[in-house]
């Protein structure tokens, strides 16, 4: 195994690897994606992949449909004011969007 790779076998080895990374990144925040084979995985958001029916998603139709259905269900919550806020809300509820999921927790990833 190359020197820059460490096999994580338990939480203790994960913590050791994270300590090394914190030093390498000078304490900067690290962001993680949850992929088993991240080196060979293409970073492509869900809306740019094929849907369950094998066809590409129609992003505009998805968001428009989501907005129509979600607007009346927001209740007392603030309504999204921008396209980006609508994308965040849609992503939160599992709609295929152009956003990628990232986390600061390697355990979540």
PDB file of C-alpha atoms in Angstrom:
ATOM      1  CA  UNK A   1       0.000   0.000   0.000  1.00  0.00           C
ATOM      2  CA  UNK A   2       1.468   3.430  -0.941  1.00  0.00           C
ATOM      3  CA  UNK A   3       2.706   5.609   1.916  1.00  0.00           C
ATOM      4  CA  UNK A   4      -0.036   8.219   1.393  1.00  0.00           C
ATOM      5  CA  UNK A   5      -2.805   5.636   1.895  1.00  0.00           C
ATOM      6  CA  UNK A   6      -3.837   4.270   5.260  1.00  0.00           C
ATOM      7  CA  UNK A   7      -6.176   1.345   5.761  1.00  0.00           C
ATOM      8  CA  UNK A   8      -8.864   2.210   8.293  1.00  0.00           C
ATOM      9  CA  UNK A   9      -9.722  -0.882  10.330  1.00  0.00           C
ATOM     10  CA  UNK A  10     -11.280   0.630  13.465  1.00  0.00           C
ATOM     11  CA  UNK A  11     -12.220   3.967  15.020  1.00  0.00           C
ATOM     12  CA  UNK A  12      -8.758   4.305  16.566  1.00  0.00           C
ATOM     13  CA  UNK A  13      -7.046   4.014  13.162  1.00  0.00           C
ATOM     14  CA  UNK A  14      -9.555   6.496  11.733  1.00  0.00           C
ATOM     15  CA  UNK A  15      -8.689   8.982  14.474  1.00  0.00           C
ATOM     16  CA  UNK A  16      -4.969   8.530  13.793  1.00  0.00           C
ATOM     17  CA  UNK A  17      -5.482   9.130  10.078  1.00  0.00           C
ATOM     18  CA  UNK A  18      -7.605  12.207  10.810  1.00  0.00           C
ATOM     19  CA  UNK A  19      -4.912  13.604  13.110  1.00  0.00           C
ATOM     20  CA  UNK A  20      -2.369  13.241  10.277  1.00  0.00           C
ATOM     21  CA  UNK A  21      -4.751  14.933   7.835  1.00  0.00           C
ATOM     22  CA  UNK A  22      -5.398  17.815  10.252  1.00  0.00           C
ATOM     23  CA  UNK A  23      -1.647  18.416  10.367  1.00  0.00           C
ATOM     24  CA  UNK A  24      -1.336  18.168   6.585  1.00  0.00           C
ATOM     25  CA  UNK A  25      -4.218  20.612   6.090  1.00  0.00           C
ATOM     26  CA  UNK A  26      -2.935  22.930   8.830  1.00  0.00           C
ATOM     27  CA  UNK A  27      -6.154  22.621  10.831  1.00  0.00           C
ATOM     28  CA  UNK A  28      -8.409  23.718   7.946  1.00  0.00           C
ATOM     29  CA  UNK A  29     -11.877  22.176   7.789  1.00  0.00           C
ATOM     30  CA  UNK A  30     -12.054  18.970   5.789  1.00  0.00           C
ATOM     31  CA  UNK A  31     -15.090  17.964   3.747  1.00  0.00           C
ATOM     32  CA  UNK A  32     -16.035  14.394   2.952  1.00  0.00           C
ATOM     33  CA  UNK A  33     -18.088  12.466   0.412  1.00  0.00           C
ATOM     34  CA  UNK A  34     -19.476   9.029   1.170  1.00  0.00           C
ATOM     35  CA  UNK A  35     -18.037   6.778  -1.530  1.00  0.00           C
ATOM     36  CA  UNK A  36     -16.324   3.453  -1.085  1.00  0.00           C
ATOM     37  CA  UNK A  37     -14.131   4.011  -4.159  1.00  0.00           C
ATOM     38  CA  UNK A  38     -13.750   7.801  -4.214  1.00  0.00           C
ATOM     39  CA  UNK A  39     -10.636   7.675  -6.405  1.00  0.00           C
ATOM     40  CA  UNK A  40     -12.583   6.118  -9.280  1.00  0.00           C
ATOM     41  CA  UNK A  41     -15.988   7.706  -8.616  1.00  0.00           C
ATOM     42  CA  UNK A  42     -17.000  10.554 -10.903  1.00  0.00           C
ATOM     43  CA  UNK A  43     -18.348  13.578  -9.021  1.00  0.00           C
ATOM     44  CA  UNK A  44     -21.697  13.966 -10.749  1.00  0.00           C
ATOM     45  CA  UNK A  45     -24.792  15.209  -8.987  1.00  0.00           C
ATOM     46  CA  UNK A  46     -27.905  13.073  -9.091  1.00  0.00           C
ATOM     47  CA  UNK A  47     -29.807  15.267 -11.557  1.00  0.00           C
ATOM     48  CA  UNK A  48     -27.062  14.677 -14.143  1.00  0.00           C
ATOM     49  CA  UNK A  49     -27.303  10.888 -13.816  1.00  0.00           C
ATOM     50  CA  UNK A  50     -29.958   8.727 -15.404  1.00  0.00           C
ATOM     51  CA  UNK A  51     -33.230   8.287 -13.526  1.00  0.00           C
ATOM     52  CA  UNK A  52     -34.877   5.046 -12.474  1.00  0.00           C
ATOM     53  CA  UNK A  53     -36.385   4.711 -15.941  1.00  0.00           C
ATOM     54  CA  UNK A  54     -32.945   5.032 -17.574  1.00  0.00           C
ATOM     55  CA  UNK A  55     -33.763   8.471 -18.962  1.00  0.00           C
ATOM     56  CA  UNK A  56     -32.008  11.712 -17.967  1.00  0.00           C
ATOM     57  CA  UNK A  57     -33.771  13.948 -15.464  1.00  0.00           C
ATOM     58  CA  UNK A  58     -35.436  17.170 -16.598  1.00  0.00           C
ATOM     59  CA  UNK A  59     -34.058  19.522 -13.947  1.00  0.00           C
ATOM     60  CA  UNK A  60     -36.333  22.462 -14.756  1.00  0.00           C
ATOM     61  CA  UNK A  61     -39.464  20.307 -14.657  1.00  0.00           C
ATOM     62  CA  UNK A  62     -38.398  18.694 -11.387  1.00  0.00           C
ATOM     63  CA  UNK A  63     -37.779  22.021  -9.639  1.00  0.00           C
ATOM     64  CA  UNK A  64     -40.941  23.639 -11.024  1.00  0.00           C
ATOM     65  CA  UNK A  65     -43.045  20.671  -9.917  1.00  0.00           C
ATOM     66  CA  UNK A  66     -41.361  20.695  -6.500  1.00  0.00           C
ATOM     67  CA  UNK A  67     -41.999  24.432  -6.048  1.00  0.00           C
ATOM     68  CA  UNK A  68     -45.680  24.070  -6.925  1.00  0.00           C
ATOM     69  CA  UNK A  69     -46.168  21.204  -4.477  1.00  0.00           C
ATOM     70  CA  UNK A  70     -43.918  22.499  -1.680  1.00  0.00           C
ATOM     71  CA  UNK A  71     -45.058  26.106  -1.553  1.00  0.00           C
ATOM     72  CA  UNK A  72     -48.378  25.323   0.134  1.00  0.00           C
ATOM     73  CA  UNK A  73     -46.782  22.856   2.554  1.00  0.00           C
ATOM     74  CA  UNK A  74     -44.183  25.202   4.036  1.00  0.00           C
ATOM     75  CA  UNK A  75     -46.701  26.520   6.550  1.00  0.00           C
ATOM     76  CA  UNK A  76     -45.207  29.108   8.890  1.00  0.00           C
ATOM     77  CA  UNK A  77     -41.651  28.497   7.666  1.00  0.00           C
ATOM     78  CA  UNK A  78     -39.919  31.126   5.559  1.00  0.00           C
ATOM     79  CA  UNK A  79     -40.421  30.603   1.849  1.00  0.00           C
ATOM     80  CA  UNK A  80     -37.250  30.180  -0.223  1.00  0.00           C
ATOM     81  CA  UNK A  81     -36.286  33.530  -1.767  1.00  0.00           C
ATOM     82  CA  UNK A  82     -33.851  32.377  -4.445  1.00  0.00           C
ATOM     83  CA  UNK A  83     -33.245  29.507  -6.833  1.00  0.00           C
ATOM     84  CA  UNK A  84     -30.367  28.351  -4.627  1.00  0.00           C
ATOM     85  CA  UNK A  85     -32.618  28.191  -1.547  1.00  0.00           C
ATOM     86  CA  UNK A  86     -35.136  26.151  -3.535  1.00  0.00           C
ATOM     87  CA  UNK A  87     -32.324  23.772  -4.566  1.00  0.00           C
ATOM     88  CA  UNK A  88     -31.240  23.348  -0.930  1.00  0.00           C
ATOM     89  CA  UNK A  89     -34.813  22.584   0.112  1.00  0.00           C
ATOM     90  CA  UNK A  90     -35.342  20.176  -2.773  1.00  0.00           C
ATOM     91  CA  UNK A  91     -32.039  18.400  -1.998  1.00  0.00           C
ATOM     92  CA  UNK A  92     -33.073  18.093   1.648  1.00  0.00           C
ATOM     93  CA  UNK A  93     -36.256  16.290   0.615  1.00  0.00           C
ATOM     94  CA  UNK A  94     -34.449  13.928  -1.759  1.00  0.00           C
ATOM     95  CA  UNK A  95     -35.193  15.547  -5.120  1.00  0.00           C
ATOM     96  CA  UNK A  96     -32.416  15.010  -7.675  1.00  0.00           C
ATOM     97  CA  UNK A  97     -30.603  18.358  -7.881  1.00  0.00           C
ATOM     98  CA  UNK A  98     -27.304  19.687  -9.175  1.00  0.00           C
ATOM     99  CA  UNK A  99     -26.011  19.925  -5.588  1.00  0.00           C
ATOM    100  CA  UNK A 100     -23.569  17.387  -4.162  1.00  0.00           C
ATOM    101  CA  UNK A 101     -23.846  16.135  -0.587  1.00  0.00           C
ATOM    102  CA  UNK A 102     -20.808  16.958   1.533  1.00  0.00           C
ATOM    103  CA  UNK A 103     -20.198  16.566   5.247  1.00  0.00           C
ATOM    104  CA  UNK A 104     -17.579  17.621   7.753  1.00  0.00           C
ATOM    105  CA  UNK A 105     -17.961  14.241   9.480  1.00  0.00           C
ATOM    106  CA  UNK A 106     -15.980  11.309   8.073  1.00  0.00           C
ATOM    107  CA  UNK A 107     -18.320   9.014  10.045  1.00  0.00           C
ATOM    108  CA  UNK A 108     -21.334  10.331   8.153  1.00  0.00           C
ATOM    109  CA  UNK A 109     -19.505  10.001   4.832  1.00  0.00           C
TER     110      UNK A 109
END
